Coordinates of C-alpha atoms (C1' of nucleotides) in Angstrom, one line a residue:
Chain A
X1 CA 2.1 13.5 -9.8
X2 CA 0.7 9.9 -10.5
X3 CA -2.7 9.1 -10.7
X4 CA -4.3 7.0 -7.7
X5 CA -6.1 4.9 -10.3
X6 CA -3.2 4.2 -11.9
X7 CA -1.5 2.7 -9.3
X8 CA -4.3 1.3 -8.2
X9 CA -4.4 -0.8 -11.9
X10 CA -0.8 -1.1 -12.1
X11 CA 0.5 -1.3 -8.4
X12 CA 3.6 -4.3 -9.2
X13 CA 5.1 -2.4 -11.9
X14 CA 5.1 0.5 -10.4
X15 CA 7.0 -1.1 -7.4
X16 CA 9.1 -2.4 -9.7
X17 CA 9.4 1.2 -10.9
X18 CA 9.9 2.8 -7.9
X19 CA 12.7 0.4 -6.9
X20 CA 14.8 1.3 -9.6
X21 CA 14.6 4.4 -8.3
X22 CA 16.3 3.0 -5.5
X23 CA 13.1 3.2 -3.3
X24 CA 12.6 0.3 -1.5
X25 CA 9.6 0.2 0.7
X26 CA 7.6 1.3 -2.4
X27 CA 4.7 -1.4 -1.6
X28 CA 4.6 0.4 1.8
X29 CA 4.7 3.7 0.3
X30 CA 1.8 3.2 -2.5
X31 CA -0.4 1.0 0.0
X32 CA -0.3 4.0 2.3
X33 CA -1.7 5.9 -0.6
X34 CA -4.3 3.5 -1.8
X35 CA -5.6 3.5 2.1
X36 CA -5.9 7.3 2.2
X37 CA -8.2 7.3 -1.2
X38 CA -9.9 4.5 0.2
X39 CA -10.7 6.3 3.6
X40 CA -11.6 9.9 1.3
X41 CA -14.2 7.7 -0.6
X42 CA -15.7 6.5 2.4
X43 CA -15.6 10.0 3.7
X44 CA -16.8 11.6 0.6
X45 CA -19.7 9.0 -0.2
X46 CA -21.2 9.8 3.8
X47 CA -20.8 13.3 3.4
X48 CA -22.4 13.3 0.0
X49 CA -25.4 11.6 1.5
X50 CA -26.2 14.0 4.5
X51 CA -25.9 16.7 2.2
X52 CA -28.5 15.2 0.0
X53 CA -30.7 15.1 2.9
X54 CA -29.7 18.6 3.9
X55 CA -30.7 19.9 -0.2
X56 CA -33.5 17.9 0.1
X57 CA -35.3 19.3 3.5
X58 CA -34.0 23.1 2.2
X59 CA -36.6 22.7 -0.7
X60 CA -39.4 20.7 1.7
X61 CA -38.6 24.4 4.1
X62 CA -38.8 26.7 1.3
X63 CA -42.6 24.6 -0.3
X64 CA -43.9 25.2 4.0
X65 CA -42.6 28.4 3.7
X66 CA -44.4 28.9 0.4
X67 CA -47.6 27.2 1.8
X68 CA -47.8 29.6 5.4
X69 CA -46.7 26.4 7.4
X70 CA -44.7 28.5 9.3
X71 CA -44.2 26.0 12.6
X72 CA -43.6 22.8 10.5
X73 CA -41.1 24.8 8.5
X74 CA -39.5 26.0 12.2
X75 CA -39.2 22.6 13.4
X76 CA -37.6 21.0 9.9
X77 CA -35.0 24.1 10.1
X78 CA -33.9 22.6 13.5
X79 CA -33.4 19.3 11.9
X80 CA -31.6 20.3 9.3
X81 CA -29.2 22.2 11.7
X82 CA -27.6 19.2 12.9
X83 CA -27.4 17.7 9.5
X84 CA -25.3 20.9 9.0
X85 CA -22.8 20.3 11.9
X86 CA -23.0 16.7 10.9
X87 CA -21.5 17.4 7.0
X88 CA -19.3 20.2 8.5
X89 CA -18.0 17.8 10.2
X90 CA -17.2 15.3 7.1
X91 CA -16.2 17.8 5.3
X92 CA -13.2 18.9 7.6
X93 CA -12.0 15.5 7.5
X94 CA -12.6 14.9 3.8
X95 CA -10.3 18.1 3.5
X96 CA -7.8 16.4 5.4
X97 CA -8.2 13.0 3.8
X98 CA -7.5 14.9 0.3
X99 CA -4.5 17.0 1.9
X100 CA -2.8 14.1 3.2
X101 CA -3.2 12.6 -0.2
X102 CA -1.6 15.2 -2.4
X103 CA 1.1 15.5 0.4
X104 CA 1.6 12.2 0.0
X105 CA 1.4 12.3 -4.3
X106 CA 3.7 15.0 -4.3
X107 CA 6.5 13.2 -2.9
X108 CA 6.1 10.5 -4.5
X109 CA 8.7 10.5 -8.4
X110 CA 7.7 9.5 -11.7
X111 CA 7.5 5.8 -12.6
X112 CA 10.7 5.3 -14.6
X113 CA 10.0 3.7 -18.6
X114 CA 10.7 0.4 -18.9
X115 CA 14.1 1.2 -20.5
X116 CA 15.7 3.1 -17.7
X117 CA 18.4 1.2 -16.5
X118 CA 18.3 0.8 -12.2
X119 CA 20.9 2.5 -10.5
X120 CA 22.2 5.0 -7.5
X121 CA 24.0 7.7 -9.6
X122 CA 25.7 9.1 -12.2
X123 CA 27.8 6.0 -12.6
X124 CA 25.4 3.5 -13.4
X125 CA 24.3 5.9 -16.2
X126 CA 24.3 4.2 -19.4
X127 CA 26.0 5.6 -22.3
X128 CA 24.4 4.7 -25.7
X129 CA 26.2 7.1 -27.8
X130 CA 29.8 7.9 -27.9
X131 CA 31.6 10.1 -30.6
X132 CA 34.7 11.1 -29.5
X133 CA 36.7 10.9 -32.7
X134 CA 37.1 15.0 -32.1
X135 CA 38.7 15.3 -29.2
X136 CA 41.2 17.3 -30.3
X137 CA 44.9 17.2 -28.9
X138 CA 45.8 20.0 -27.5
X139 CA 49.3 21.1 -27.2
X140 CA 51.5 21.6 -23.8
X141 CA 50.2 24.6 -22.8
X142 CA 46.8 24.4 -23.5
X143 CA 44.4 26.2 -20.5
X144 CA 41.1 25.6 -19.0
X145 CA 38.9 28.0 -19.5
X146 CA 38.8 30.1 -16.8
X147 CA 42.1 31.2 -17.4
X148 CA 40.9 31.6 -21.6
X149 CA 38.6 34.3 -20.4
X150 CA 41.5 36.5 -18.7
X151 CA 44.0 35.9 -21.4
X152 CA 41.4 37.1 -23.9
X153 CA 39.0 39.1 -21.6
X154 CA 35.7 38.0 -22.7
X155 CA 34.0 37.3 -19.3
X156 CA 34.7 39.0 -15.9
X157 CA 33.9 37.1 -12.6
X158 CA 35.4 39.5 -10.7
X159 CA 33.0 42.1 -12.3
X160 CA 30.2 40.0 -11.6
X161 CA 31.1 39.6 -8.2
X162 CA 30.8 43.3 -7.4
X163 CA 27.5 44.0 -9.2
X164 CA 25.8 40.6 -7.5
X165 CA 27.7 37.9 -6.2
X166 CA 29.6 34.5 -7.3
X167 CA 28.1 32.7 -10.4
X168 CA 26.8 35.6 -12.4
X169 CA 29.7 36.4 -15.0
X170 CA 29.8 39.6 -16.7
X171 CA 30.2 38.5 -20.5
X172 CA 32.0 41.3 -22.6
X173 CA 33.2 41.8 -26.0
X174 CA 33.1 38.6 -28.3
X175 CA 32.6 36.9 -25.1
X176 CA 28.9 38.6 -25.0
X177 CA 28.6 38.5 -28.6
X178 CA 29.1 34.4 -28.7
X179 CA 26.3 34.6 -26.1
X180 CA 24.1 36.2 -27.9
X181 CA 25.3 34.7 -31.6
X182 CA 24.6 30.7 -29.7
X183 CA 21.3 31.6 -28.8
X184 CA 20.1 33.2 -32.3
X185 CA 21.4 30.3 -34.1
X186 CA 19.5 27.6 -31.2
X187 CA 16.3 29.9 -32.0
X188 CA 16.7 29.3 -35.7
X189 CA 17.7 25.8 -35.8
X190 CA 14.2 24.9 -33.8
X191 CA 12.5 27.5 -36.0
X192 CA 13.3 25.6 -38.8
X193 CA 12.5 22.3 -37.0
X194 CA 9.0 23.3 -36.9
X195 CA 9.2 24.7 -33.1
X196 CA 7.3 27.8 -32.4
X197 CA 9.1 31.0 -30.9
X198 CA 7.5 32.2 -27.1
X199 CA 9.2 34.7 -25.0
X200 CA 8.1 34.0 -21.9
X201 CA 8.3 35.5 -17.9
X202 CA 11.5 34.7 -15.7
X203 CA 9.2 35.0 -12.5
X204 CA 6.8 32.9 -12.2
X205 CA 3.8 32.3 -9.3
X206 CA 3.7 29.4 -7.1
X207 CA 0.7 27.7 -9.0
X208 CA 3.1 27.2 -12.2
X209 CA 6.2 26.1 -9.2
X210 CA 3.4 22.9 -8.5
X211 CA 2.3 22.4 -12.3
X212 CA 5.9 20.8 -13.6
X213 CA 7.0 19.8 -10.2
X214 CA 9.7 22.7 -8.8
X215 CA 7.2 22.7 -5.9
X216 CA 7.2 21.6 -3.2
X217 CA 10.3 19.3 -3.4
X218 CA 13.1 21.5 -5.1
X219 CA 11.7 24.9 -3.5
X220 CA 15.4 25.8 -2.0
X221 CA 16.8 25.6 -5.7
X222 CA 14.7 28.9 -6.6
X223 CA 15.3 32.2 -6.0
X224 CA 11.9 33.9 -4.4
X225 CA 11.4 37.7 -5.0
X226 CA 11.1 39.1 -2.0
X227 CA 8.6 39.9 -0.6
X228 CA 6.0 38.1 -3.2
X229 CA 5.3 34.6 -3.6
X230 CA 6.9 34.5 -7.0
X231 CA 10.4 32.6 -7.9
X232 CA 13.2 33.4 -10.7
X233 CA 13.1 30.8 -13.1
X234 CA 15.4 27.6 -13.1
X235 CA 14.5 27.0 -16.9
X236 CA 12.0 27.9 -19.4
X237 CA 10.9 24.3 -19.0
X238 CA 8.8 25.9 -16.0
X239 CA 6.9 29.0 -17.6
X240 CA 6.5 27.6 -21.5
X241 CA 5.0 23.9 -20.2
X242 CA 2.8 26.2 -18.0
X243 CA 1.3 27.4 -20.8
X244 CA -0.6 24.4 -20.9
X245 CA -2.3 24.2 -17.2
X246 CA -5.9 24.0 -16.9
X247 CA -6.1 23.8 -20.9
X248 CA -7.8 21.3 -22.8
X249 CA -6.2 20.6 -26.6
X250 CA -8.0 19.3 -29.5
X251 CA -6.1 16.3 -30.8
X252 CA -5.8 18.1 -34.2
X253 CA -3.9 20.5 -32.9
X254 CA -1.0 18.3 -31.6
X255 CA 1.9 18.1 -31.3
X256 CA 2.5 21.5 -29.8
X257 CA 6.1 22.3 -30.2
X258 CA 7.2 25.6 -28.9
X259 CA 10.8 26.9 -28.1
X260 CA 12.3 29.9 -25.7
X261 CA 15.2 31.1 -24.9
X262 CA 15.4 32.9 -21.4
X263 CA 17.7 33.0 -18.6
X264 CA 17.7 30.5 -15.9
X265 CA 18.3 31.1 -12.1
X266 CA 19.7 28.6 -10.0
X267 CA 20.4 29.0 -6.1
X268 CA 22.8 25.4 -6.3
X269 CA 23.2 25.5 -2.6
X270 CA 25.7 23.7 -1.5
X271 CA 27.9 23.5 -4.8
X272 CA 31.6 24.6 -4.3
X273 CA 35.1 23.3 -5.5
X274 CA 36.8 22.9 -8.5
X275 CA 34.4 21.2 -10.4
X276 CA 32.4 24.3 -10.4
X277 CA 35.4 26.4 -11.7
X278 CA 34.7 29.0 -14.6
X279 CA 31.4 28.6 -16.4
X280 CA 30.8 24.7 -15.0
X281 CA 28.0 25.8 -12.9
X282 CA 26.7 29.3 -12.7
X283 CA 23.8 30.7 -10.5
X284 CA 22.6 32.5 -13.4
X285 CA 23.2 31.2 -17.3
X286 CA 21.3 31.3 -20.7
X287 CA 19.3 28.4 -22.3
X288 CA 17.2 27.5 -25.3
X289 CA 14.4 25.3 -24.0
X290 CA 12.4 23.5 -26.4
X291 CA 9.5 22.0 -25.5
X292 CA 6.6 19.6 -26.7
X293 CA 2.8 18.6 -25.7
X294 CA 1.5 15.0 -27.7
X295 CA -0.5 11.9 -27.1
X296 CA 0.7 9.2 -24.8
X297 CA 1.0 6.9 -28.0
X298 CA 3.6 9.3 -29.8
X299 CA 5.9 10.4 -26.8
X300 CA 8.2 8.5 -26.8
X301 CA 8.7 8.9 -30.7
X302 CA 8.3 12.3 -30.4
X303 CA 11.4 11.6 -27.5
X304 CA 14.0 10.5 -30.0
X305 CA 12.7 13.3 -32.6
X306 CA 13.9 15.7 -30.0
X307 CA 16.8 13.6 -29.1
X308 CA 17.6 14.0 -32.8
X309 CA 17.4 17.5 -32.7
X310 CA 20.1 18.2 -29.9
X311 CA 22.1 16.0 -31.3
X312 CA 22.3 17.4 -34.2
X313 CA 23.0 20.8 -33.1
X314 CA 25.9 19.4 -30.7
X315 CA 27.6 17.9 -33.5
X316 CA 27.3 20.5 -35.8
X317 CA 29.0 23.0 -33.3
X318 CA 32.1 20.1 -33.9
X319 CA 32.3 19.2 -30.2
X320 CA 33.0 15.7 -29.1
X321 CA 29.6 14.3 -27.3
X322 CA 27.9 11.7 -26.1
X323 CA 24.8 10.7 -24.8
X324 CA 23.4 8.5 -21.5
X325 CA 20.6 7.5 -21.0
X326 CA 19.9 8.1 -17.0
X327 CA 19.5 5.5 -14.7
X328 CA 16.9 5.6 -12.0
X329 CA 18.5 7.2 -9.4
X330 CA 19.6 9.7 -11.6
X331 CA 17.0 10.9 -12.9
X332 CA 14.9 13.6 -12.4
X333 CA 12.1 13.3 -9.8
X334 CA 9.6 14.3 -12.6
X335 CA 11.1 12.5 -15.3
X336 CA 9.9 8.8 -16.7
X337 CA 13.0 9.0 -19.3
X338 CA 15.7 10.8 -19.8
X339 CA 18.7 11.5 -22.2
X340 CA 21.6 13.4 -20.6
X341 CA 24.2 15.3 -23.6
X342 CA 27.8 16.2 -22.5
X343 CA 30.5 17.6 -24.8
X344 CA 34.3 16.6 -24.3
X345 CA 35.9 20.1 -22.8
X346 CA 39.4 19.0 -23.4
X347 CA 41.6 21.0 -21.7
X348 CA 39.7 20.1 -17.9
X349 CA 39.3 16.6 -19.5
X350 CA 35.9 16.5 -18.3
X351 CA 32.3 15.7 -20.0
X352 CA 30.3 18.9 -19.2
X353 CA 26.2 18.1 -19.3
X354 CA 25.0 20.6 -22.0
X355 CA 21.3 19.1 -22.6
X356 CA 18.8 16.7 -21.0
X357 CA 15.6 15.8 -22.6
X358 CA 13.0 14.0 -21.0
X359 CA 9.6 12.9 -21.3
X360 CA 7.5 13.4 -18.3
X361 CA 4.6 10.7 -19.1
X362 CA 1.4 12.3 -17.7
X363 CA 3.8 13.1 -14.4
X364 CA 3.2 17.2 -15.2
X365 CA -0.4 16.7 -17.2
X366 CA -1.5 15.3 -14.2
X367 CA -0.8 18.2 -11.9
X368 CA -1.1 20.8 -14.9
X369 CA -4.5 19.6 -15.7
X370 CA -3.3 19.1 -18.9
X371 CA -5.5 16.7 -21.0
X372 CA -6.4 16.0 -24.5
X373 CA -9.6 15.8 -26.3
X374 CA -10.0 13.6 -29.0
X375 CA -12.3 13.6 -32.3
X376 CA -14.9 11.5 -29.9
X377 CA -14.9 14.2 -27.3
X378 CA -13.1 11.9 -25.0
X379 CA -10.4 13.4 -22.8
X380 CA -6.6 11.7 -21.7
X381 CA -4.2 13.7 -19.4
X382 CA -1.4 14.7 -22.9
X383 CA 2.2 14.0 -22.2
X384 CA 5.0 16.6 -21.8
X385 CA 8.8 16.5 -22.9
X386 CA 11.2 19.0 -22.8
X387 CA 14.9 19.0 -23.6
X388 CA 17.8 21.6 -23.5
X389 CA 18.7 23.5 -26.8
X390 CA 20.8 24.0 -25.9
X391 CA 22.4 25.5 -22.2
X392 CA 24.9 27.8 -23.2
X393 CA 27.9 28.3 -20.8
X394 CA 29.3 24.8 -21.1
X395 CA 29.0 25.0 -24.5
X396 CA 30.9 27.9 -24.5
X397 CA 33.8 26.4 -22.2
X398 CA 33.8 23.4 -24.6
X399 CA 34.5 25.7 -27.9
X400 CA 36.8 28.1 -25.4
X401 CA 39.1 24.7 -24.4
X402 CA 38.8 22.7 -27.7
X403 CA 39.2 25.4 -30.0
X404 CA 42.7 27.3 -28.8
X405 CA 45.5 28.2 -30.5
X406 CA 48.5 30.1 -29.2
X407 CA 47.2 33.2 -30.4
X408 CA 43.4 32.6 -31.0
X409 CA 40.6 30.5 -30.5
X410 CA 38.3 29.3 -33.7
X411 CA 34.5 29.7 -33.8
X412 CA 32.8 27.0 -34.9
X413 CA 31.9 27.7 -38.9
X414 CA 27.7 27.2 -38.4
X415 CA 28.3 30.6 -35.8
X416 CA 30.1 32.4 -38.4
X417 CA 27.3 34.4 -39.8
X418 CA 25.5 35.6 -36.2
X419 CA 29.2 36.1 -34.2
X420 CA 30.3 38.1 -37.1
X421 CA 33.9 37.1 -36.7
X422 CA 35.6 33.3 -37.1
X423 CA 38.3 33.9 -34.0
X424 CA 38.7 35.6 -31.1
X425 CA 42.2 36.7 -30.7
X426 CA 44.4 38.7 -28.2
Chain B
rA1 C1' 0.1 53.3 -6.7
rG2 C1' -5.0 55.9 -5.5
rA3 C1' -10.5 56.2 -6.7
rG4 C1' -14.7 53.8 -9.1
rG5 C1' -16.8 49.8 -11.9
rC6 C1' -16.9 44.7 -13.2
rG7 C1' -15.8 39.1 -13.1
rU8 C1' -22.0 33.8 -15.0
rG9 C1' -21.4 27.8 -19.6
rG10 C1' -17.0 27.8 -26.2
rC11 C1' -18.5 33.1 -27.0
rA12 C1' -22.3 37.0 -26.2
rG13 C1' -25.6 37.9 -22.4
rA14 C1' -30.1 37.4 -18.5
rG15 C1' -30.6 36.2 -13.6
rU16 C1' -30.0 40.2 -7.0
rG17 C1' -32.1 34.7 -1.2
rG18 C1' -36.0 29.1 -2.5
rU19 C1' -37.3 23.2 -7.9
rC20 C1' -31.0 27.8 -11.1
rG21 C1' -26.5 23.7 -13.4
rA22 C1' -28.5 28.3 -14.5
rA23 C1' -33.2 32.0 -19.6
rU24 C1' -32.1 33.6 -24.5
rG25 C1' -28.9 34.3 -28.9
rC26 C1' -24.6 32.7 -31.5
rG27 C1' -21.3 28.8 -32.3
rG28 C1' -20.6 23.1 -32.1
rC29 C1' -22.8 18.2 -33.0
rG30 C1' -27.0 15.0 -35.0
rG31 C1' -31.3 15.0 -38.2
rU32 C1' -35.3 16.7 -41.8
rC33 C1' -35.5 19.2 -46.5
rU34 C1' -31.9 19.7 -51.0
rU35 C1' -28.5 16.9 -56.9
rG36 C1' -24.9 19.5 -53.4
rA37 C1' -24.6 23.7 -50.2
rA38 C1' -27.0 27.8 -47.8
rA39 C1' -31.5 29.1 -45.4
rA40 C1' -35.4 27.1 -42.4
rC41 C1' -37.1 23.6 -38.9
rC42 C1' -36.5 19.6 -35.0
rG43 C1' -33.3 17.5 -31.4
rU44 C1' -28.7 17.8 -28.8
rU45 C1' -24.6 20.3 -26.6
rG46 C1' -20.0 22.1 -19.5
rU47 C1' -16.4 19.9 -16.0
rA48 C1' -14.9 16.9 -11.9
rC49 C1' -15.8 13.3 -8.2
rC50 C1' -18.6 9.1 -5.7
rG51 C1' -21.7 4.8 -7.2
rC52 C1' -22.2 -1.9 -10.6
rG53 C1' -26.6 0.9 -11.6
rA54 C1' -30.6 4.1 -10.5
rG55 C1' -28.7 8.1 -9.1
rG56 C1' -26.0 11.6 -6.0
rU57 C1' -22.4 15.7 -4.8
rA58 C1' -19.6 19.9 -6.0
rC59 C1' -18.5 24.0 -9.3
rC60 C1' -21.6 31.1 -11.7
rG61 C1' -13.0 34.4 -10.8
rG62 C1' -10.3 31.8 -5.8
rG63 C1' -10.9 31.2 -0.5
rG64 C1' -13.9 32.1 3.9
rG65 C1' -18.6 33.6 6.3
rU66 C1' -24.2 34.5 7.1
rU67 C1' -28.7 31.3 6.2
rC68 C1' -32.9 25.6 6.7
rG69 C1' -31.5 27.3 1.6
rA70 C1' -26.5 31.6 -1.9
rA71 C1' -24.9 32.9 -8.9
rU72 C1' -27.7 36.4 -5.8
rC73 C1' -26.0 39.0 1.0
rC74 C1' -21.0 39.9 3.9
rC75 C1' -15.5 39.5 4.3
rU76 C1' -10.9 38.7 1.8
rC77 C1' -7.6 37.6 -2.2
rC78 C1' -6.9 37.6 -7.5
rG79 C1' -7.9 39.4 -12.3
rC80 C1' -10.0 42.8 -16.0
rC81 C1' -11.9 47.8 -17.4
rU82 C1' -12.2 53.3 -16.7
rC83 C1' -10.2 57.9 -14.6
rU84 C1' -5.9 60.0 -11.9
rG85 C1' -0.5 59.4 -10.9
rC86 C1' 4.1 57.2 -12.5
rC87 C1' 7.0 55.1 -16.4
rA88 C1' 10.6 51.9 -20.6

RNA sequence: AGAGGCGUGGCAGAGUGGUCGAAUGCGGCGGUCUUGAAAACCGUUGUACCGCGAGGUACCGGGGGUUCGAAUCCCUCCGCCUCUGCCA
């Protein structure tokens, strides 16, 4: 969440910030904010000096009490009583003051970086690379996907259906062994990128749902266990930059780069139709997170390193891609900049999102309680970034539509040596 | 899952109702000594919020309560340890 002070020193460009997010009473919106702090400072500073008074008459009782004064001490203990309901008093409202406040904060998004293009939606994303020279032509009877999984029985909808529900494909065969072949090679290509390997939990509490912003805004997204106050995780983005809350880094030890691969759980309400066919849009799918913790001075370096990164692996897998850079309406609520990826699956004709890497600013740090301590002992909330490396199903369609023959489909060559085959055939 | 025990500053470890934000040791930082280092000695060493400042307030796992006053008493939740049970 932002910092009051912060929009207290920066209030026009954060307007400005907020309107490219397509908010436009943002004035309104942060004044409200600014009046709230003023009131819980008001609040807090009379609170603070009854109890003062309060501390300071408890020691005056306890010296009587010490002396044998026993009626002076009586008649100071009735004093003090009503300074008690008096500060009880405050402090309800100071409570509520500091409620309202972080209601308020939490709904309140990222300021977008000053390169974030305004805009509503996806269209008014801006694309800043293109390479398409490898969209392949496919011949007449090229199929989608969905119907390359029946013809070659790698993955089973209808399976997954009976054992849980829609979205949650049963991957068999070389279908589950180009799962599992993706994310080994993902792990190893951040390995050797200097990322360190964490396996973390898929169910996290509610504390780490507030620390990088799934609660309270995106709470119908999760899946909650029953009967617990813990949720399935929508990405590894949630339990690996949780890591990091309540934790105070030595500058030395930056940047922290870790990587994980887990599953990610996704509820999607409301998503049906085409668009979703196959492996578009699953409730449940695998994804290599990776992950990084640095100084506000390097993020946005440290941004186009992991940029660099993705790309890298997206174009090594020989799928056409490119790369937006999301307006403000698009982005995420979280997010002060972000780079979407899509591959060219050619047989939908569609651009599938496969990766989105964003830097957060000091949006999560804030909430996490995240900060950095430098070689003067001075301490600055750190900023986070994470990015996709990458999600596999798409990635997966992409090869399935791109890569067809008549008779087989071609595994990218980098994949050889973890699928164990170069085709899948009939 | 049941029974019992425990949860104090970076770590170890005192403190069981009244100047306790908290003894002591280790570690860290600064200094004296030394050619340099070690040892020894001296000093210093938590976080957050409010305030221009002096200063104030809160925090001894989290939340609530009793009391003029709580690290200390009570309730509750969480976590850890031990024993029993179960189990990959």
């Amino acid at each position: 969440m932002l910092q009051v002070v912060a929009i207290r020193e920066q209030f026009e460009s954060y307007v400005e910030g907020l309107n490219k997010r397509g908010i436009q009473n943002a004035s309104d919106i942060l004044n409200e904010l600014l009046k709230i702090d003023d009131q819980r400072k008001s609040t807090q500073q009379s609170l603070e000096e009854i109890l003062s008074e309060s501390n300071q008459s408890a020691k005056i009782i306890g010296q009587l009490l010490k002396e044998g004064k026993k009626e002076e001490a009586e008649s100071a203990k009735a004093k003090t009583s009503e300074l008690k309901q008096q500060s009880k008093a405050l402090g309800e409202s100071l409570s509520a003051l500091e409620e309202e406040l972080k209601s308020k904060l939490y709904n309140v998004p990222n300021i977008p970086h000053s390169s974030v293009p305004a805009g509503k939606n996806a269209e008014d994303n801006e694309v800043v690379k293109l390479e398409d020279s490898s969209i392949p032509q496919l011949n007449e009877g090229a199929k989608p996907h969905w119907d390359l999984i029946e013809e070659y029985d790698i993955i089973d909808f209808g399976l997954g259906n009976k054992i849980t529900g829609a979205g949650f494909p049963v991957y068999k065969k070389e279908g589950a062994r180009m799962v599992r072949a993706m994310i080994n090679y993902f792990l190893d290509q951040a390995l050797e990128a200097g990322y360190q390997e964490v396996q973390p939990p898929i169910l996290i509490n509610e504390d780490s749902g507030y620390g990088t912003g799934q609660l309270p805004d995106k709470e119908g997204q999760m899946y909650q266990a029953m009967d617990t106050n813990m949720y399935l995780i929508p990405t590894a983005e949630v339990p690996i930059t949780n890591l990091y809350r309540d934790v105070i880094i030595e500058e030395n030890q930056l940047p922290v780069k870790n990587v994980g691969y887990t599953p990610c759980f996704r509820r999607e309400a409301g998503s049906w139709g085409s668009h979703v066919r196959g492996l578009n849009r699953l409730h449940q799918f695998d994804k290599v997170e990776i992950v990084q913790v640095t100084t506000p001075d390097k993020s946005y370096e440290t941004l186009e390193q992991m940029v660099g990164h993705v790309e890298k692996l997206v174009a090594s897998l020989g799928l056409p891609y490119r790369i937006l850079r999301l307006c403000g309406g698009d982005m995420g609520f979280t997010s002060a900049l972000t780079y979407d990826f899509e591959v060219y699956s050619a047989a939908q004709q569609k651009w599938l999102e496969v990766s989105s890497v964003s830097n957060f600013e000091t949006y999560q740090a804030n909430r996490l309680k995240l900060r950095i301590k430098d070689k003067n002992g001075k301490k600055v909330l750190a900023h986070t970034l994470n990015g996709s490396a990458l999600a596999i199903p798409r990635i997966l369609a992409a090869i399935l539509e791109n890569n067809q023959t008549e008779s087989e489909i071609h595994i990218p060559q980098v994949l050889h040596r973890y699928t164990g085959f170069e085709s899948i055939k009939k």
